[in-house]
Amino acid sequence: MTRAAEETNRRLLRARDTMDLTYGRSLDIPTLARIACVSEAHFIREFRATFGETPHRYLQRRRVERALYLLRCTDRSITDICFDVGFASLGTFSKTFRLIVGESPSEYRRRGEVIPVPTCFAMAWTRPSSFGEDDRRMTG
Amino acid sequence: MLSSLRISQIYVLDQDQAVDFYVGKLGLEINTDQDLGFMRFLTVNVPGEPDHQILLEKPGPPAMDPATAEEVRSLLTKGRTGGHLFFTTPDARKAYEDLLAKGVEFTQEPTEQPYGIDFGLRDPFGNHIRVAQMAPAAS
């Protein structure tokens, strides 16, 4: 590991932090690659090598994680939550949610409220990352 | 048995840069800055809280071999050494605005939580910091 590699790590972390900060807005690879100061193709490859998953997948599952939280800790409607967390359509949200969580948003909501923890821990530990899961559920 | 937590530690890549950030931007004060020869013993604390210090330690020889230090540096810059600091403030939104003006990198904007209002940020190296305005305890 060289100093240059550490700087790359830090820039990629900055791009990942941007996803954690602005998942509710539309975010694209060119924007994130600019934050990381690398080309788009390089960004996707380096991000995956550094954090173990593609940026698209990281963001998709960040959005689902925030939806999990909002479903159980707020009274907002499922449609509002879909757009709050940055999905462009209810159809994509429902399909993605079911694929990752294994049940629909309304079914998940019926599990009831969760104990509040600092958001950074909720975001780090409850994002359905699929690390440690069966590879069959690896999608996107 | 134990009575307080006096010093806790996080890794930093550069201690001068750490002082710029923790003192210059976050407003902490230097508690101890001493060249012990084998290391620079650098601690900071929240003003008025000298009994709760943070040791800003640089990974490397002679404490650890160069290859291990490289691993620590790599994890640190990926945000994965586990260096978390949780501070409190009387006014989270004002603290956020002040830090925003100083060019600090955020991981979360001020957010209402059952326990108060808090936000997240990174230090220049990858450590994660949280600042909370705690809700008054229920009477």
Tab-separated table of C-alpha atoms in Angstrom:
chain	number	residue	atom	x	y	z
A	1	MET	CA	0.000	0.000	0.000
A	2	THR	CA	1.437	3.309	-1.089
A	3	ARG	CA	0.484	6.824	-0.049
A	4	ALA	CA	-1.276	7.130	-3.407
A	5	ALA	CA	-3.386	4.087	-2.584
A	6	GLU	CA	-4.327	5.613	0.766
A	7	GLU	CA	-5.389	8.795	-0.992
A	8	THR	CA	-7.471	6.727	-3.384
A	9	ASN	CA	-9.108	4.963	-0.426
A	10	ARG	CA	-9.929	8.274	1.155
A	11	ARG	CA	-11.415	9.682	-2.065
A	12	LEU	CA	-13.505	6.562	-2.565
A	13	LEU	CA	-14.692	6.876	1.035
A	14	ARG	CA	-15.654	10.472	0.242
A	15	ALA	CA	-17.741	9.242	-2.695
A	16	ARG	CA	-19.353	6.598	-0.488
A	17	ASP	CA	-20.075	9.206	2.197
A	18	THR	CA	-21.750	11.275	-0.518
A	19	MET	CA	-24.078	8.350	-1.182
A	20	ASP	CA	-24.850	8.079	2.534
A	21	LEU	CA	-25.521	11.805	2.686
A	22	THR	CA	-27.547	12.305	-0.498
A	23	TYR	CA	-29.154	8.914	-1.265
A	24	GLY	CA	-32.506	10.718	-1.416
A	25	ARG	CA	-31.534	12.612	-4.542
A	26	SER	CA	-30.672	11.227	-7.922
A	27	LEU	CA	-27.007	10.305	-7.956
A	28	ASP	CA	-25.098	9.053	-10.951
A	29	ILE	CA	-21.754	7.408	-11.495
A	30	PRO	CA	-20.181	10.408	-13.307
A	31	THR	CA	-20.896	12.636	-10.284
A	32	LEU	CA	-19.474	10.110	-7.842
A	33	ALA	CA	-16.450	9.433	-10.039
A	34	ARG	CA	-15.716	13.163	-10.073
A	35	ILE	CA	-15.814	13.241	-6.261
A	36	ALA	CA	-13.363	10.346	-6.231
A	37	CYS	CA	-11.231	12.084	-8.897
A	38	VAL	CA	-11.130	9.040	-11.202
A	39	SER	CA	-12.701	7.986	-14.505
A	40	GLU	CA	-16.106	6.282	-14.401
A	41	ALA	CA	-14.815	2.847	-15.337
A	42	HIS	CA	-11.971	3.165	-12.893
A	43	PHE	CA	-14.356	4.344	-10.175
A	44	ILE	CA	-16.612	1.290	-10.421
A	45	ARG	CA	-13.643	-1.078	-10.426
A	46	GLU	CA	-11.797	0.658	-7.591
A	47	PHE	CA	-14.898	1.027	-5.448
A	48	ARG	CA	-15.611	-2.659	-5.737
A	49	ALA	CA	-12.009	-3.581	-4.967
A	50	THR	CA	-12.016	-1.303	-1.910
A	51	PHE	CA	-15.452	-1.894	-0.387
A	52	GLY	CA	-16.397	-5.307	-1.763
A	53	GLU	CA	-19.404	-4.312	-3.854
A	54	THR	CA	-20.187	-2.013	-6.757
A	55	PRO	CA	-21.227	1.595	-6.115
A	56	HIS	CA	-24.615	0.893	-7.701
A	57	ARG	CA	-25.223	-1.946	-5.318
A	58	TYR	CA	-24.006	0.046	-2.325
A	59	LEU	CA	-26.402	2.886	-3.108
A	60	GLN	CA	-29.338	0.604	-3.894
A	61	ARG	CA	-28.968	-1.092	-0.543
A	62	ARG	CA	-28.413	2.166	1.298
A	63	ARG	CA	-31.777	3.268	-0.093
A	64	VAL	CA	-33.407	0.038	1.020
A	65	GLU	CA	-31.818	0.354	4.475
A	66	ARG	CA	-33.188	3.864	4.902
A	67	ALA	CA	-36.587	2.614	3.744
A	68	LEU	CA	-36.421	-0.158	6.380
A	69	TYR	CA	-35.808	2.494	8.991
A	70	LEU	CA	-38.556	4.851	7.807
A	71	LEU	CA	-41.086	2.029	7.530
A	72	ARG	CA	-40.620	1.020	11.127
A	73	CYS	CA	-39.860	4.334	12.797
A	74	THR	CA	-42.203	6.792	11.042
A	75	ASP	CA	-45.804	6.968	9.840
A	76	ARG	CA	-44.888	8.122	6.343
A	77	SER	CA	-46.711	6.420	3.502
A	78	ILE	CA	-44.901	3.771	1.476
A	79	THR	CA	-45.081	6.001	-1.605
A	80	ASP	CA	-43.514	8.919	0.286
A	81	ILE	CA	-40.784	6.659	1.655
A	82	CYS	CA	-40.033	5.320	-1.838
A	83	PHE	CA	-39.299	8.844	-3.068
A	84	ASP	CA	-37.673	9.991	0.221
A	85	VAL	CA	-34.950	7.399	-0.167
A	86	GLY	CA	-34.316	8.177	-3.824
A	87	PHE	CA	-36.188	5.563	-5.851
A	88	ALA	CA	-37.551	6.960	-9.091
A	89	SER	CA	-40.707	4.811	-9.187
A	90	LEU	CA	-42.868	2.830	-6.808
A	91	GLY	CA	-42.620	-0.201	-9.106
A	92	THR	CA	-38.817	-0.305	-8.918
A	93	PHE	CA	-38.923	0.282	-5.165
A	94	SER	CA	-41.384	-2.545	-4.505
A	95	LYS	CA	-39.536	-4.975	-6.741
A	96	THR	CA	-36.101	-4.124	-5.328
A	97	PHE	CA	-37.365	-4.178	-1.754
A	98	ARG	CA	-38.935	-7.599	-2.103
A	99	LEU	CA	-35.883	-8.998	-3.840
A	100	ILE	CA	-33.543	-7.849	-1.067
A	101	VAL	CA	-35.714	-8.077	2.040
A	102	GLY	CA	-37.827	-11.053	1.027
A	103	GLU	CA	-41.154	-9.419	1.802
A	104	SER	CA	-43.116	-6.352	0.727
A	105	PRO	CA	-42.712	-2.932	2.405
A	106	SER	CA	-46.152	-3.198	4.030
A	107	GLU	CA	-45.437	-6.694	5.349
A	108	TYR	CA	-42.108	-5.484	6.726
A	109	ARG	CA	-43.778	-2.492	8.387
A	110	ARG	CA	-46.002	-4.792	10.434
A	111	ARG	CA	-42.962	-5.972	12.394
A	112	GLY	CA	-43.363	-2.831	14.469
A	113	GLU	CA	-41.019	-0.181	15.783
A	114	VAL	CA	-37.333	-0.733	16.429
A	115	ILE	CA	-35.179	0.584	19.256
A	116	PRO	CA	-33.565	3.872	18.207
A	117	VAL	CA	-29.784	3.701	17.821
A	118	PRO	CA	-27.427	6.386	16.498
A	119	THR	CA	-28.009	6.601	12.768
A	120	CYS	CA	-24.400	5.822	11.871
A	121	PHE	CA	-24.743	2.406	13.502
A	122	ALA	CA	-28.107	1.739	11.943
A	123	MET	CA	-26.649	2.677	8.563
A	124	ALA	CA	-23.518	0.576	9.020
A	125	TRP	CA	-25.141	-2.511	10.517
A	126	THR	CA	-28.636	-2.750	9.086
A	127	ARG	CA	-27.882	-2.096	5.411
A	128	PRO	CA	-28.706	-5.386	3.656
A	129	SER	CA	-25.240	-5.660	2.152
A	130	SER	CA	-25.310	-9.416	1.460
A	131	PHE	CA	-21.796	-9.767	2.873
A	132	GLY	CA	-21.766	-13.121	4.555
A	133	GLU	CA	-24.939	-14.212	2.800
A	134	ASP	CA	-25.476	-16.928	0.279
A	135	ASP	CA	-24.267	-15.935	-3.190
A	136	ARG	CA	-27.633	-16.860	-4.650
A	137	ARG	CA	-29.010	-13.567	-3.413
A	138	MET	CA	-26.270	-11.544	-5.065
A	139	THR	CA	-27.966	-9.343	-7.618
A	140	GLY	CA	-27.242	-6.025	-9.200
B	1	MET	CA	-14.036	-0.256	40.819
B	2	LEU	CA	-13.304	1.924	37.783
B	3	SER	CA	-14.136	5.587	38.075
B	4	SER	CA	-13.770	7.227	34.658
B	5	LEU	CA	-12.593	6.892	31.078
B	6	ARG	CA	-9.654	9.273	30.910
B	7	ILE	CA	-7.934	8.605	27.577
B	8	SER	CA	-9.215	6.900	24.482
B	9	GLN	CA	-7.343	6.544	21.227
B	10	ILE	CA	-7.817	6.902	17.501
B	11	TYR	CA	-5.294	6.543	14.678
B	12	VAL	CA	-4.376	9.495	12.487
B	13	LEU	CA	-2.078	9.592	9.460
B	14	ASP	CA	-0.465	12.919	10.291
B	15	GLN	CA	-0.406	14.535	13.714
B	16	ASP	CA	0.061	18.119	12.459
B	17	GLN	CA	-2.915	17.709	10.177
B	18	ALA	CA	-4.799	16.145	13.094
B	19	VAL	CA	-4.147	19.254	15.213
B	20	ASP	CA	-5.359	21.470	12.344
B	21	PHE	CA	-8.579	19.493	12.236
B	22	TYR	CA	-9.326	18.650	15.863
B	23	VAL	CA	-8.175	21.976	17.293
B	24	GLY	CA	-8.522	24.326	14.317
B	25	LYS	CA	-11.877	23.077	13.068
B	26	LEU	CA	-13.608	21.126	15.833
B	27	GLY	CA	-12.432	23.545	18.533
B	28	LEU	CA	-10.829	20.999	20.866
B	29	GLU	CA	-7.747	21.998	22.822
B	30	ILE	CA	-4.371	20.333	23.082
B	31	ASN	CA	-3.968	18.595	26.395
B	32	THR	CA	-0.511	17.048	25.927
B	33	ASP	CA	1.898	17.353	23.038
B	34	GLN	CA	5.148	15.753	24.012
B	35	ASP	CA	7.949	14.210	22.001
B	36	LEU	CA	8.803	11.049	23.895
B	37	GLY	CA	11.523	10.215	21.421
B	38	PHE	CA	9.925	6.992	20.248
B	39	MET	CA	6.578	8.718	19.657
B	40	ARG	CA	4.822	12.044	19.784
B	41	PHE	CA	2.288	11.751	22.595
B	42	LEU	CA	-0.532	13.992	21.453
B	43	THR	CA	-3.857	14.255	23.219
B	44	VAL	CA	-6.741	16.683	22.836
B	45	ASN	CA	-9.880	17.309	24.839
B	46	VAL	CA	-13.101	19.273	24.696
B	47	PRO	CA	-12.426	22.666	26.351
B	48	GLY	CA	-13.061	22.314	30.069
B	49	GLU	CA	-12.912	18.491	29.961
B	50	PRO	CA	-9.213	17.696	30.509
B	51	ASP	CA	-10.096	14.380	32.137
B	52	HIS	CA	-11.511	12.998	28.877
B	53	GLN	CA	-8.651	12.975	26.408
B	54	ILE	CA	-8.322	11.571	22.916
B	55	LEU	CA	-4.905	10.205	21.990
B	56	LEU	CA	-4.155	10.976	18.338
B	57	GLU	CA	-1.736	8.193	17.551
B	58	LYS	CA	0.217	7.694	14.366
B	59	PRO	CA	0.539	4.034	13.392
B	60	GLY	CA	4.068	2.911	12.581
B	61	PRO	CA	7.442	1.768	13.884
B	62	PRO	CA	8.661	1.119	16.479
B	63	ALA	CA	5.257	0.155	17.887
B	64	MET	CA	4.299	-1.829	14.833
B	65	ASP	CA	6.131	-3.224	11.861
B	66	PRO	CA	5.854	-1.304	8.587
B	67	ALA	CA	3.605	-3.897	6.934
B	68	THR	CA	1.129	-3.782	9.839
B	69	ALA	CA	1.226	0.015	9.808
B	70	GLU	CA	0.317	-0.108	6.123
B	71	GLU	CA	-2.674	-2.288	6.937
B	72	VAL	CA	-3.813	0.123	9.637
B	73	ARG	CA	-3.401	3.067	7.274
B	74	SER	CA	-5.369	1.258	4.610
B	75	LEU	CA	-8.243	0.429	6.977
B	76	LEU	CA	-8.210	3.943	8.381
B	77	THR	CA	-8.552	5.562	4.962
B	78	LYS	CA	-11.389	3.156	4.151
B	79	GLY	CA	-13.153	4.345	7.296
B	80	ARG	CA	-12.771	0.940	8.910
B	81	THR	CA	-10.449	1.207	11.895
B	82	GLY	CA	-13.504	1.699	14.073
B	83	GLY	CA	-12.372	5.132	15.255
B	84	HIS	CA	-15.652	6.666	16.375
B	85	LEU	CA	-15.954	9.772	18.506
B	86	PHE	CA	-19.304	10.923	19.874
B	87	PHE	CA	-19.493	14.512	21.039
B	88	THR	CA	-22.375	16.534	22.424
B	89	THR	CA	-23.261	20.143	21.747
B	90	PRO	CA	-25.910	22.518	23.098
B	91	ASP	CA	-26.967	23.434	19.541
B	92	ALA	CA	-26.511	20.853	16.778
B	93	ARG	CA	-27.748	23.006	13.914
B	94	LYS	CA	-25.433	25.870	14.817
B	95	ALA	CA	-22.475	23.487	15.226
B	96	TYR	CA	-23.271	22.019	11.808
B	97	GLU	CA	-23.375	25.466	10.178
B	98	ASP	CA	-20.076	26.451	11.818
B	99	LEU	CA	-18.370	23.265	10.654
B	100	LEU	CA	-19.889	23.558	7.180
B	101	ALA	CA	-18.330	27.021	6.882
B	102	LYS	CA	-14.977	25.478	7.828
B	103	GLY	CA	-15.189	22.972	5.000
B	104	VAL	CA	-15.728	19.849	7.090
B	105	GLU	CA	-16.908	16.689	5.268
B	106	PHE	CA	-20.249	15.392	6.486
B	107	THR	CA	-21.758	11.927	6.464
B	108	GLN	CA	-25.167	13.081	7.656
B	109	GLU	CA	-26.982	16.388	8.009
B	110	PRO	CA	-28.618	17.302	11.342
B	111	THR	CA	-31.427	14.814	11.917
B	112	GLU	CA	-34.127	14.645	14.550
B	113	GLN	CA	-33.909	11.452	16.557
B	114	PRO	CA	-35.797	10.211	19.595
B	115	TYR	CA	-32.649	10.947	21.626
B	116	GLY	CA	-31.978	14.395	20.170
B	117	ILE	CA	-30.628	16.045	17.025
B	118	ASP	CA	-27.386	14.759	15.579
B	119	PHE	CA	-25.159	14.779	12.519
B	120	GLY	CA	-22.100	12.898	11.286
B	121	LEU	CA	-18.762	13.877	9.804
B	122	ARG	CA	-15.338	12.499	8.876
B	123	ASP	CA	-11.934	13.614	9.958
B	124	PRO	CA	-9.329	14.056	7.177
B	125	PHE	CA	-8.118	10.467	7.628
B	126	GLY	CA	-11.371	8.482	7.668
B	127	ASN	CA	-12.382	8.423	11.336
B	128	HIS	CA	-16.074	8.917	11.941
B	129	ILE	CA	-17.358	11.593	14.269
B	130	ARG	CA	-20.853	12.223	15.531
B	131	VAL	CA	-22.170	15.340	17.195
B	132	ALA	CA	-25.444	15.266	19.118
B	133	GLN	CA	-27.638	17.748	20.876
B	134	MET	CA	-29.208	15.415	23.396
B	135	ALA	CA	-32.899	15.695	24.127
B	136	PRO	CA	-33.606	16.689	27.729
B	137	ALA	CA	-34.020	13.620	29.927
B	138	ALA	CA	-37.661	12.753	30.574
B	139	SER	CA	-38.667	13.960	34.016
